[in-house]
Short mmCIF file of C-alpha atoms in Angstrom, two decimals:
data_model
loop_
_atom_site.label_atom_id
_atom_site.label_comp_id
_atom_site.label_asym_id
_atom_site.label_seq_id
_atom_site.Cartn_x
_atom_site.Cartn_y
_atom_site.Cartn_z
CA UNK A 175 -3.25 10.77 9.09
CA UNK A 176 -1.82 9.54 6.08
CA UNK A 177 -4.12 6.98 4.01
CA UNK A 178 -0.81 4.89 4.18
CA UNK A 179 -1.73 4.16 7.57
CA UNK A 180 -5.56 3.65 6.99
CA UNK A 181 -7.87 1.45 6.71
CA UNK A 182 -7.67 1.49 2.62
CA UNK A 183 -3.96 0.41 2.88
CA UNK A 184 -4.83 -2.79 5.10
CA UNK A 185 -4.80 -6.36 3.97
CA UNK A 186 -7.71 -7.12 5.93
CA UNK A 187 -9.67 -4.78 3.58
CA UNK A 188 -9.63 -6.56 0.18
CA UNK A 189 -11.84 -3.92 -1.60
CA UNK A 190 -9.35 -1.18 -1.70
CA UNK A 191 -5.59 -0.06 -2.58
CA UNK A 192 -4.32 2.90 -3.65
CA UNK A 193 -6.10 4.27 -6.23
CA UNK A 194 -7.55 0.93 -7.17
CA UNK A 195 -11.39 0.10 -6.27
CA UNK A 196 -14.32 1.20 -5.27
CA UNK A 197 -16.34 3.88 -2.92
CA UNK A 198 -16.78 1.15 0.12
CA UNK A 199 -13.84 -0.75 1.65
CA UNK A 200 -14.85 -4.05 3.81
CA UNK A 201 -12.97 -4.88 6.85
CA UNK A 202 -12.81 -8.59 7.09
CA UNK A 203 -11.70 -7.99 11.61
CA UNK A 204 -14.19 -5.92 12.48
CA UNK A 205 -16.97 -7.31 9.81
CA UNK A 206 -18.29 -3.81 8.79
CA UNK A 207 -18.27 -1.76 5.65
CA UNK A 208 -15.81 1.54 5.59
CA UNK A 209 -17.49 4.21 4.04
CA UNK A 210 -14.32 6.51 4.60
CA UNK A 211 -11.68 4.08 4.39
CA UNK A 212 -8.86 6.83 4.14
CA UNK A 213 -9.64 8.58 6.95
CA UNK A 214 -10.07 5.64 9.71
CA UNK A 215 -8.01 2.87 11.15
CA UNK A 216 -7.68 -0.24 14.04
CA UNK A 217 -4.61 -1.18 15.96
CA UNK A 218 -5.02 -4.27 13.54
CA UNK A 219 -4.11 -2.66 10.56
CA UNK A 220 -1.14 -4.04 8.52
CA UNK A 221 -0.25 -2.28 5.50
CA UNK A 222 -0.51 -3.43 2.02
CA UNK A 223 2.08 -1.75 0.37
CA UNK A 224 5.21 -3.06 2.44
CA UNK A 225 6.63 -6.53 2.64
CA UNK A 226 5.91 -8.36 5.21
CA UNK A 227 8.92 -7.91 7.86
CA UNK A 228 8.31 -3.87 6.91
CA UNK A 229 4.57 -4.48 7.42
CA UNK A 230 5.49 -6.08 10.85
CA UNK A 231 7.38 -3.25 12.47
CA UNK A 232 4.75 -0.76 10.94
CA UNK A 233 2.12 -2.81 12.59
CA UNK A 234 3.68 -2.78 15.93
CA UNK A 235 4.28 1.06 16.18
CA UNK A 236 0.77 1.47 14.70
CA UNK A 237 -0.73 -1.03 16.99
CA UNK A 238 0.81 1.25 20.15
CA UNK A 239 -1.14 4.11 18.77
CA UNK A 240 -4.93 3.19 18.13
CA UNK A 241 -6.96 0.82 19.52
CA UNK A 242 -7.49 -3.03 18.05
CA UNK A 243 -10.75 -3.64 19.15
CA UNK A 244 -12.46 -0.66 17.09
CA UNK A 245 -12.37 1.29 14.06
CA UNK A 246 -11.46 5.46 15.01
CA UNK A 247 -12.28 8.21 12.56
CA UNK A 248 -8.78 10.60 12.72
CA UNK A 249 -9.96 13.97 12.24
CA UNK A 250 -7.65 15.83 9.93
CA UNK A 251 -9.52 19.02 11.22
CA UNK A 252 -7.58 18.29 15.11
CA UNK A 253 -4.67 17.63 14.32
CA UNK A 254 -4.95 13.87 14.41
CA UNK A 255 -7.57 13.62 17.27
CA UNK A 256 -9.43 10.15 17.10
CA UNK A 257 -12.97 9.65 17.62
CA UNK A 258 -15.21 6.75 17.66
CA UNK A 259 -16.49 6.30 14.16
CA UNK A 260 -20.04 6.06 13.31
CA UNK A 261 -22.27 5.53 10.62
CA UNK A 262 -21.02 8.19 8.86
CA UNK A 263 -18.10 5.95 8.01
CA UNK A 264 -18.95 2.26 8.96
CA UNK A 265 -21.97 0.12 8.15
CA UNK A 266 -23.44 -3.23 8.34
CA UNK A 267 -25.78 -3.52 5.62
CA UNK A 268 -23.72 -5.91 4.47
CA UNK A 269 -26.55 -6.69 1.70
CA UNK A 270 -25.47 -3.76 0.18
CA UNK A 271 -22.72 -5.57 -1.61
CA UNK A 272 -24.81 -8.68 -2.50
CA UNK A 273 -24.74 -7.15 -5.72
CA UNK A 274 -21.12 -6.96 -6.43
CA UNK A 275 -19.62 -10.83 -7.25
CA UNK A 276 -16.33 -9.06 -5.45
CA UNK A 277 -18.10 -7.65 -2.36
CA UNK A 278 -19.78 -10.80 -1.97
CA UNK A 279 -17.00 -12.84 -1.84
CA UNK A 280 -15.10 -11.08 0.84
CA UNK A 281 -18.63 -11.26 3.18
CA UNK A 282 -18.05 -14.33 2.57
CA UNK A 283 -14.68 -14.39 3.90
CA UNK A 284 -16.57 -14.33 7.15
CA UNK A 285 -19.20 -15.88 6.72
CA UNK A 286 -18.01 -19.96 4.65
CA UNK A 287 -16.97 -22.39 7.07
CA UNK A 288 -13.31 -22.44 5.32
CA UNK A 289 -12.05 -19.28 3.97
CA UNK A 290 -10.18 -20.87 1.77
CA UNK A 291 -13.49 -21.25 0.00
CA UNK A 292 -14.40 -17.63 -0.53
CA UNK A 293 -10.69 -17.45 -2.16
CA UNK A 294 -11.69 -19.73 -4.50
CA UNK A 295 -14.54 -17.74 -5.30
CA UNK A 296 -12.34 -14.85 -6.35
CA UNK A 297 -10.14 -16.61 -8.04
CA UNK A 298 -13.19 -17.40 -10.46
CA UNK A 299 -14.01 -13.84 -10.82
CA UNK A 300 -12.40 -11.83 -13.64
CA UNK A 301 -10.84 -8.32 -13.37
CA UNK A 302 -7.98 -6.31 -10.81
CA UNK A 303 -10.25 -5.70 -8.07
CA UNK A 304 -11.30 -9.36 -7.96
CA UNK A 305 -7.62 -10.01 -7.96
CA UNK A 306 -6.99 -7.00 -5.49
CA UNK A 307 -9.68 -9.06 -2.96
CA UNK A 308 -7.83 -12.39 -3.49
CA UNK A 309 -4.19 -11.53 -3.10
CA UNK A 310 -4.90 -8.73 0.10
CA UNK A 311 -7.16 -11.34 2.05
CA UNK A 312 -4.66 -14.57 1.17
CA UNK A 313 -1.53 -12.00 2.58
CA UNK A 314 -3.85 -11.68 5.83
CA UNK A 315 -4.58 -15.84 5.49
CA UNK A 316 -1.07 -16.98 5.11
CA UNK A 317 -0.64 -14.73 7.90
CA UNK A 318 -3.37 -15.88 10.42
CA UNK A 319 -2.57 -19.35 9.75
CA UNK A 320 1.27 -19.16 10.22
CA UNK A 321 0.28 -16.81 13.79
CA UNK A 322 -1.89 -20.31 14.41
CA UNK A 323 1.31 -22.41 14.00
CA UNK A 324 -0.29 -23.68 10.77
CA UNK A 325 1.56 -24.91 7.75
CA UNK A 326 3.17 -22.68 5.33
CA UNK A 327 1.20 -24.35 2.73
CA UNK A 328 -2.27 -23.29 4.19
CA UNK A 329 -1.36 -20.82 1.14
CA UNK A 330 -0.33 -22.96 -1.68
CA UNK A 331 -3.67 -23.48 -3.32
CA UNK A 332 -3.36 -19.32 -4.09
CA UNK A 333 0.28 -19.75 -5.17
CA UNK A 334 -0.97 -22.75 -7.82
CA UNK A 335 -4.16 -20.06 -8.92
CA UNK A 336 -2.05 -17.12 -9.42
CA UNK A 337 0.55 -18.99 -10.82
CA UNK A 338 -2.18 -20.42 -13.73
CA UNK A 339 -4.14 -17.80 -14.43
CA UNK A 340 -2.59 -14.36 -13.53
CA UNK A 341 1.11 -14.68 -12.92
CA UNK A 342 2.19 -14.06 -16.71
CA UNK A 343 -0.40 -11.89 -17.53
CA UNK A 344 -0.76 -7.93 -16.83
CA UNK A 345 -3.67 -7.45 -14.68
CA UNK A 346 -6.84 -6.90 -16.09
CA UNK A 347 -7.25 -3.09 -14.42
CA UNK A 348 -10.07 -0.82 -16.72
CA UNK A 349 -10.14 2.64 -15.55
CA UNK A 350 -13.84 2.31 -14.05
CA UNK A 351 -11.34 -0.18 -11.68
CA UNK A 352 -10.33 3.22 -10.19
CA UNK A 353 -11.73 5.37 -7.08
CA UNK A 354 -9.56 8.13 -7.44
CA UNK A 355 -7.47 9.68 -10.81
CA UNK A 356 -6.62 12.70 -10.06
CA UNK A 357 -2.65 13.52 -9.63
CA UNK A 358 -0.27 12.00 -12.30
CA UNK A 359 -0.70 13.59 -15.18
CA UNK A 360 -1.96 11.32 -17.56
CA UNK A 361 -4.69 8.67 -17.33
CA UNK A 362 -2.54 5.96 -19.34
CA UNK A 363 0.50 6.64 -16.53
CA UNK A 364 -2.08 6.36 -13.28
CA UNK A 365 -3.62 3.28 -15.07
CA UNK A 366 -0.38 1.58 -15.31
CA UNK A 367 0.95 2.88 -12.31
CA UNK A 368 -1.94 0.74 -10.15
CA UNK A 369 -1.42 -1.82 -12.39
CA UNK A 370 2.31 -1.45 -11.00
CA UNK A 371 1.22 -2.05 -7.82
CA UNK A 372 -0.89 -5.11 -8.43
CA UNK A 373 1.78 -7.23 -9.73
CA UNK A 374 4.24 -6.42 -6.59
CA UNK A 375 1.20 -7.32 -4.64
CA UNK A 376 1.40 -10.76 -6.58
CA UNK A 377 5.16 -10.54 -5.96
CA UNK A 378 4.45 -9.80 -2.10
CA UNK A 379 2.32 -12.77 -1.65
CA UNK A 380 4.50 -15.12 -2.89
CA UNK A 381 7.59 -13.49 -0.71
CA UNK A 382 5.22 -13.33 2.49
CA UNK A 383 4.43 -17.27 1.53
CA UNK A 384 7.85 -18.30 0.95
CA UNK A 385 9.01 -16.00 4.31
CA UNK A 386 6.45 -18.55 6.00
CA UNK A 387 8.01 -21.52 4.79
CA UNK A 388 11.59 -21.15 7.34
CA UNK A 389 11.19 -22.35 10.85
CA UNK A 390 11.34 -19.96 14.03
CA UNK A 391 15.30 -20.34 13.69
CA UNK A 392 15.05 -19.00 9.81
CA UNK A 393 15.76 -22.99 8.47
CA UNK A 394 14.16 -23.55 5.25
CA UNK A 395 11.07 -25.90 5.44
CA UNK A 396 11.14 -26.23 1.54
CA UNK A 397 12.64 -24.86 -1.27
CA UNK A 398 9.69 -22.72 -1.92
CA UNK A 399 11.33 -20.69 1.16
CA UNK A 400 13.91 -19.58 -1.93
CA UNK A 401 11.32 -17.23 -3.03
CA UNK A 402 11.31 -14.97 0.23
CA UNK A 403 12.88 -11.98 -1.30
CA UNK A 404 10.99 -12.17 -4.54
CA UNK A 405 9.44 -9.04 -4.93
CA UNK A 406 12.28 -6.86 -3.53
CA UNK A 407 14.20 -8.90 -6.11
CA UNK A 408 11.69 -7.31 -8.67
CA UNK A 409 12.50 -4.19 -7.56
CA UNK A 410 16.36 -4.66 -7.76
CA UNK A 411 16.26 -6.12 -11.21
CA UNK A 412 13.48 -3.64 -12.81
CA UNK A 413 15.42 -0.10 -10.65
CA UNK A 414 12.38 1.87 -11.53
CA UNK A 415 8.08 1.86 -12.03
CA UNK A 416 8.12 0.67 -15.25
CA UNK A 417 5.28 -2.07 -15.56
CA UNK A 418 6.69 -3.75 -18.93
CA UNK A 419 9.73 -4.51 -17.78
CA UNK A 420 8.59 -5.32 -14.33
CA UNK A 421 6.64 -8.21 -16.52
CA UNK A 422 9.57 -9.04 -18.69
CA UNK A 423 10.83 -9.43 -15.61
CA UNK A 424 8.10 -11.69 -13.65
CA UNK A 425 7.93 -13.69 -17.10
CA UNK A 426 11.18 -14.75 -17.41
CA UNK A 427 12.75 -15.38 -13.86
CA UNK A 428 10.10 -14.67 -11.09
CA UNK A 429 8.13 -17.60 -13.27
CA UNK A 430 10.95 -19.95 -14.03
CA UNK A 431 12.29 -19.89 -10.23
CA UNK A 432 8.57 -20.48 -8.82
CA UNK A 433 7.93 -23.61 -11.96
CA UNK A 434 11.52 -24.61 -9.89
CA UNK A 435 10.31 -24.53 -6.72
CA UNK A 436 6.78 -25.81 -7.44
CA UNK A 437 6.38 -27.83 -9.88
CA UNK A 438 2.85 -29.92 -10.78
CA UNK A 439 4.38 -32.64 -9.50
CA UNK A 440 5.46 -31.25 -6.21
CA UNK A 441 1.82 -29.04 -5.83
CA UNK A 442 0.08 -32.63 -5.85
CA UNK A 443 1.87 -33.65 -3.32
CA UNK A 444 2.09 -30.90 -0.72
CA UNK A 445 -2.02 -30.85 -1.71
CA UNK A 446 -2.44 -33.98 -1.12
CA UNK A 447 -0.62 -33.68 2.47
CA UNK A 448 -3.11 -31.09 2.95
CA UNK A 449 -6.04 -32.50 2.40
CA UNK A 450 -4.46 -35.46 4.82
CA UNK A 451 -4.58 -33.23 7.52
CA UNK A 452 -7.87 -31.91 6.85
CA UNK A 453 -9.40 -35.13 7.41
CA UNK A 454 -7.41 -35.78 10.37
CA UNK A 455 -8.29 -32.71 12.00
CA UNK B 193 -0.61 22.22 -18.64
CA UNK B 194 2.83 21.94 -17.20
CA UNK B 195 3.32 22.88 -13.83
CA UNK B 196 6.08 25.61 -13.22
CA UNK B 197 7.74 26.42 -10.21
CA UNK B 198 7.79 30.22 -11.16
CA UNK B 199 3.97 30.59 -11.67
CA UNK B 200 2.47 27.89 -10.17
CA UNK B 201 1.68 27.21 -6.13
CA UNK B 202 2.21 24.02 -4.03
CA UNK B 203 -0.42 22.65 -2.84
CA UNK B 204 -1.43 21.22 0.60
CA UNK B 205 -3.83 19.39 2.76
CA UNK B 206 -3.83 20.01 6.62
CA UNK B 207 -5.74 20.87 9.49
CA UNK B 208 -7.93 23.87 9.64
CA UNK B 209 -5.80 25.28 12.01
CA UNK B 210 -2.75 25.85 9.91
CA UNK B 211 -0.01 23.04 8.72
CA UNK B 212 1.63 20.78 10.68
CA UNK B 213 5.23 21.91 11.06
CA UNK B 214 8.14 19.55 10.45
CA UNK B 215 10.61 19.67 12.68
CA UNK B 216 14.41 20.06 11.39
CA UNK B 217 16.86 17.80 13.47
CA UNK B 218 13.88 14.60 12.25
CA UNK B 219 15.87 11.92 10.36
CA UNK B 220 15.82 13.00 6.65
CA UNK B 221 15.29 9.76 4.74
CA UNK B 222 13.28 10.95 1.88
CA UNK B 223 11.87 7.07 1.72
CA UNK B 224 10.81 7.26 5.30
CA UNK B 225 8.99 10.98 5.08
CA UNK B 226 7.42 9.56 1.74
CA UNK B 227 6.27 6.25 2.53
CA UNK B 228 5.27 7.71 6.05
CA UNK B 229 7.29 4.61 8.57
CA UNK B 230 8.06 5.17 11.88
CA UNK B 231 4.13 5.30 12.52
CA UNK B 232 1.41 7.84 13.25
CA UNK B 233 2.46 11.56 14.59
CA UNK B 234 6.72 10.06 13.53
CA UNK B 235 8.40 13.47 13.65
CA UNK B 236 9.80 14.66 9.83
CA UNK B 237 12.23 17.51 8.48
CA UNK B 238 10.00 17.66 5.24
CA UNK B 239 6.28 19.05 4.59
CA UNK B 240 4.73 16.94 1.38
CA UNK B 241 2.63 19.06 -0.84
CA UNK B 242 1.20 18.59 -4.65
CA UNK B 243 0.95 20.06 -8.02
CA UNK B 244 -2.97 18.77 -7.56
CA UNK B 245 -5.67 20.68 -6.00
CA UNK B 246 -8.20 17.91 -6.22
CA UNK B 247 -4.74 16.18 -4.39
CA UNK B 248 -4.73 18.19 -2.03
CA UNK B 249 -8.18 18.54 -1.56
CA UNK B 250 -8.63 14.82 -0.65
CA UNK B 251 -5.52 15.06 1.19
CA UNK B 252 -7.79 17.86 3.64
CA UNK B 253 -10.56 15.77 3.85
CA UNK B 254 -14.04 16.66 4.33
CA UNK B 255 -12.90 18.76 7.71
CA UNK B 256 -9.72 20.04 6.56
CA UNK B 257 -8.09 22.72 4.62
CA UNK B 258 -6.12 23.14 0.97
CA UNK B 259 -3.14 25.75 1.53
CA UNK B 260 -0.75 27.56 -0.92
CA UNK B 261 3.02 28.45 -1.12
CA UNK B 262 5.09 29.56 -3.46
CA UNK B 263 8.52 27.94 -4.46
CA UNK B 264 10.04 31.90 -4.35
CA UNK B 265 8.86 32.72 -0.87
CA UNK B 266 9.84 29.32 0.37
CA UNK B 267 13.15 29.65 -1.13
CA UNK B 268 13.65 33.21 0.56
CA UNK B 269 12.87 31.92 3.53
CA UNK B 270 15.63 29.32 3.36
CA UNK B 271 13.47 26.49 2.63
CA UNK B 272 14.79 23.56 0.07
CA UNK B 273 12.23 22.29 -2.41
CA UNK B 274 12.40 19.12 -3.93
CA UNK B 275 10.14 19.40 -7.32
CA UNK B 276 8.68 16.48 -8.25
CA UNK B 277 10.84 15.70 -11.43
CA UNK B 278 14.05 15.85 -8.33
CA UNK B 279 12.18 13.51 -6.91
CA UNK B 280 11.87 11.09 -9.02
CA UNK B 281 15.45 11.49 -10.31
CA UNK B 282 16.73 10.16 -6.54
CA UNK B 283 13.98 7.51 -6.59
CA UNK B 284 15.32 4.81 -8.57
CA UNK B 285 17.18 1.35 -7.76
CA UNK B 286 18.52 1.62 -4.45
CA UNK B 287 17.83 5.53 -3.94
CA UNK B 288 20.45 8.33 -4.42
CA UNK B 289 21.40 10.71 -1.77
CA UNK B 290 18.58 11.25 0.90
CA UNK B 291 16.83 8.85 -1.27
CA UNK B 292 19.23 5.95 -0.21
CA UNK B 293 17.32 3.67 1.43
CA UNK B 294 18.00 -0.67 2.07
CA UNK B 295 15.22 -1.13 0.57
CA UNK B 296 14.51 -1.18 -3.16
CA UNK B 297 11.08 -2.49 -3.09
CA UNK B 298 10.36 0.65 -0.58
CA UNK B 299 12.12 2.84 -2.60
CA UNK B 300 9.92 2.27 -5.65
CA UNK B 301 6.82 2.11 -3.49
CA UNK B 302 8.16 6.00 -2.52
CA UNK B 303 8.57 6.95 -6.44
CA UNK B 304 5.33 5.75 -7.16
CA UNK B 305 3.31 7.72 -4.12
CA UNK B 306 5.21 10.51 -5.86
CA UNK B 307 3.93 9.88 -9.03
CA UNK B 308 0.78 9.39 -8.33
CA UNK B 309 0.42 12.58 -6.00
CA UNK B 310 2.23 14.65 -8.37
CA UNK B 311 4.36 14.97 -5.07
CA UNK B 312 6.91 18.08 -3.85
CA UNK B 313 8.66 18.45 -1.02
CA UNK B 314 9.76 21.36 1.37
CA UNK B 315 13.11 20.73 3.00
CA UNK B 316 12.94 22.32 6.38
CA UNK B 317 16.39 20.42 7.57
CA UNK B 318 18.83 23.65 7.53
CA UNK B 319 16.41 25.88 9.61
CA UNK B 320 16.56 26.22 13.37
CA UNK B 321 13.79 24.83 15.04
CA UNK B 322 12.77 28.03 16.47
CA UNK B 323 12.16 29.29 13.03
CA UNK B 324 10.26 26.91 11.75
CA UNK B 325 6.35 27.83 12.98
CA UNK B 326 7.22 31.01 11.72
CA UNK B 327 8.68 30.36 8.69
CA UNK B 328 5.64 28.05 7.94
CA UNK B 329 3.07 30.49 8.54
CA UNK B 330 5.22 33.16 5.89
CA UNK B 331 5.11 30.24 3.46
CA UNK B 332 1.80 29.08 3.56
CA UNK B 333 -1.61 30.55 3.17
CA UNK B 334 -4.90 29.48 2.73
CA UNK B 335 -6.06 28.98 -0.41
#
C-alpha cells in the first residue's frame, strides 16, 4: 500500500505528513496512537494531500476497500493482505505525548468539550508541526461540521489565525521537524520541499472553507465562497514547486483576495453571529 | 554522487514474493500512477522505483523486499523508462504529454512525490500482457 493511502496522509492524523513530523501519528477517529502510520489505514481515511472534491472521491473508493470501524496493518510482505493491527502499531498510552505541547493538543482534540478549543491551543504553539496539527485537524473540523449541516463559518476563527500569524510568513519547518530525509538529493531541497507542502495545506484549508460556504445547489453563501479554488489557483499561477514564488504568490494575491473577502470588519460580525448561536444552542 | 542510468540500478520496494506487475492496457496518466488515485489494488501500466535505497527500503517495509534493475536490461526488454529528470520535465503547470492532467494542484503534488522519492518510472504500456510477469522477473532481481 502506498503511504498516500495511509494513515500518515489522513487529516484526522494531525501529527504527520509527508516527510514532516514525528515517529508517532495520532488518530483523532479511532483515539489511538499509530506507531506505523505508513503502513496502516481505516475506511475513514481522507487524504491530506488532495483538495477536497479529489479527497472525496479518494475517500469513497478507499472507504469500499477497508473497514471504518478499525485500523488494519497492510502487509507489504502479502501482497496487500490486511490484518488486524496490534500493539505493534497502535497504542493508548496516550500519556506518552503529555510531553509534547503538539501531541497534547491533538489528545485534546478529543478530550475539551469544544474542539475548537484545542485549535486554539495550536495556534499558540510555535513551529510547522504545530501548524501541521492545526491546519490537518481544522480540514477534518470544517468538514465534520459542514457533514452536521453546520455553518461554513464553524471554521472562520482558523481562517482569522492563519490569516494573522502564518499566512505571509514561510513556515517555521527546522530539519529536526522531519521523520524521514532520505531521497531528494539535498537537505536544503527536501526542507523546502515540505515546507512546499505546508503552505498548499494553508491554501487547501482556505479552498475546503470557502467550498463550504455554497449551498447544496453550489449558490454562494458569502463572498468568502470566491476563495474555493484558491490553492489550485496557486498552482496555476506558480506552474512548478518552487516555494518563493509560491509565497510571492500567497503575499500578493492569495492575501489581498482573502483581506477582500474578510475583512476585520466583516470577521466581527460573522463572530459575533457565532457566538449568537452558541448561546442559543 | 550523481546517479547514472548506465552504472547505476533502480531501486524498488515490494513484496517478498517478487514485484507487483503492472498491467499494460491500465490508463497511463502519469499523475494518476504517481499520486496513486483510483484507490487501493487500481490497476497501472507503470512500476515506480528510486534512485534511493534507504527509499526503497522504507518503501519494503519491515516485511518486504528492496529489488534491482537495470535501465539496459529493461530497455532490451522493451520497457520505457522515465528517469527522474523526464519526469520532472512533464510535471509542470498543467502537465505535458502523459503528464496532462485537469488538475494543476495534482500535478505539482505528482512532481513533488517525485522529488522527494528521487522517483523513476518503468513504462510497461507497449508490452503484451502476456509478457509482462516475465519480462518483470528478467528485469528485476533481488538486491
Amino acid at each position: 500500500m502506498s503511504p498516500l493511502l495511509s494513515c500518515s496522509n489522513c487529516w484526522y492524523n494531525g501529527l504527520q505528513y509527508g516527510p514532516i513530523g514525528g515517529s508517532v501519528g495520532y488518530c483523532t477517529e479511532h483515539r489511538v496512537i499509530l506507531r506505523a502510520a505508513d503502513a496502516t489505514t481505516c475506511g475513514r481515511q481522507r487524504r491530506k494531500d488532495l483538495l477536497f472534491a479529489s479527497a472525496q472521491r479518494e475517500s469513497n473508493s478507499h472507504r469500499a476497500t477497508f473497514p471504518e470501524d478499525r485500523i488494519v496493518y497492510v502487509r507489504v510482505a502479502r501482497d496487500g493482505e490486511c490484518i488486524p493491527a496490534n500493539g505493534t502499531s497502535l497504542s493508548k498510552e496516550l500519556e506518552e505525548l503529555e510531553s509534547d505541547p503538539v501531541g497534547r493538543s491533538v489528545v485534546d482534540f478529543n478530550r475539551l468539550d469544544t474542539k475548537i478549543g484545542a485549535l486554539a491551543q495550536l495556534r499558540n504553539l510555535l513551529g510547522a508541526r504545530a501548524e501541521l496539527a492545526m491546519l490537518s485537524l481544522g480540514r477534518s473540523y470544517v468538514f465534520r461540521c459542514s457533514q452536521r449541516q453546520g455553518a461554513w463559518t464553524s471554521g472562520l476563527h482558523l481562517v482569522w489565525w492563519l490569516r494573522q500569524d502564518r499566512l505571509e510568513r514561510e513556515p517555521d519547518l527546522q530539519i529536526n521537524d522531519l521523520r524521514w530525509s532520505q531521497g531528494e538529493p539535498t537537505l536544503r531541497r527536501h526542507r523546502e520541499l515540505a515546507s512546499w507542502s505546508l503552505v498548499m495545506l494553508r491554501l487547501a484549508f482556505l479552498s475546503d472553507v470557502a467550498t463550504h460556504a455554497r449551498d447544496p445547489l453550489g449558490n454562494a453563501l458569502h463572498p468568502f465562497a470566491k476563495l474555493a479554488d484558491l490553492a489550485e489557483e496557486a498552482a496555476v499561477a506558480t506552474q512548478t514547486t518552487n516555494l518563493a514564488k509560491l509565497m510571492r504568490w500567497v503575499r500578493r494575491d492569495a492575501c489581498k483576495r482573502l483581506d477582500a473577502v474578510l475583512p476585520a470588519s466583516e470577521y466581527d460580525r460573522l463572530a459575533g453571529e457565532l457566538r449568537q448561536r452558541a448561546r442559543q444552542a | 554522487m550523481v546517479w547514472k542510468a548506465s552504472k547505476d540500478p533502480l531501486l524498488r520496494g515490494d513484496h517478498a514474493g517478487g514485484v507487483t506487475p503492472p498491467a499494460p492496457s491500465a490508463d497511463n496518466s502519469l499523475v494518476r500512477h504517481i499520486l496513486f488515485l483510483g484507490g487501493s489494488g487500481r490497476e497501472t501500466p507503470y512500476q515506480s522505483s528510486t534512485e534511493s535505497q534507504s527509499v526503497a527500503e522504507r518503501f519494503a517495509g519491515k516485511q518486504g523486499c528492496v529489488y534491482e534493475a537495470s535501465v539496459k536490461e529493461a530497455k532490451k526488454q522493451g520497457v520505457v523508462h522515465w528517469s527522474r529528470k523526464e519526469l520532472l520535465g512533464l510535471l509542470k503547470g498543467p502537465g505535458k504529454g502523459k503528464a496532462s492532467w485537469p488538475s494543476v494542484y495534482e500535478v505539482m503534488q505528482a512532481r513533488k512525490r517525485v522529488e522527494q522519492h528521487s522517483e523513476h518510472l518503468l513504462d510497461f504500456e507497449q508490452l503484451d500482457v502476456e509478457d509482462v510477469v516475465c519480462v518483470c522477473s528478467t528485469v528485476w532481481s533481488k538486491r
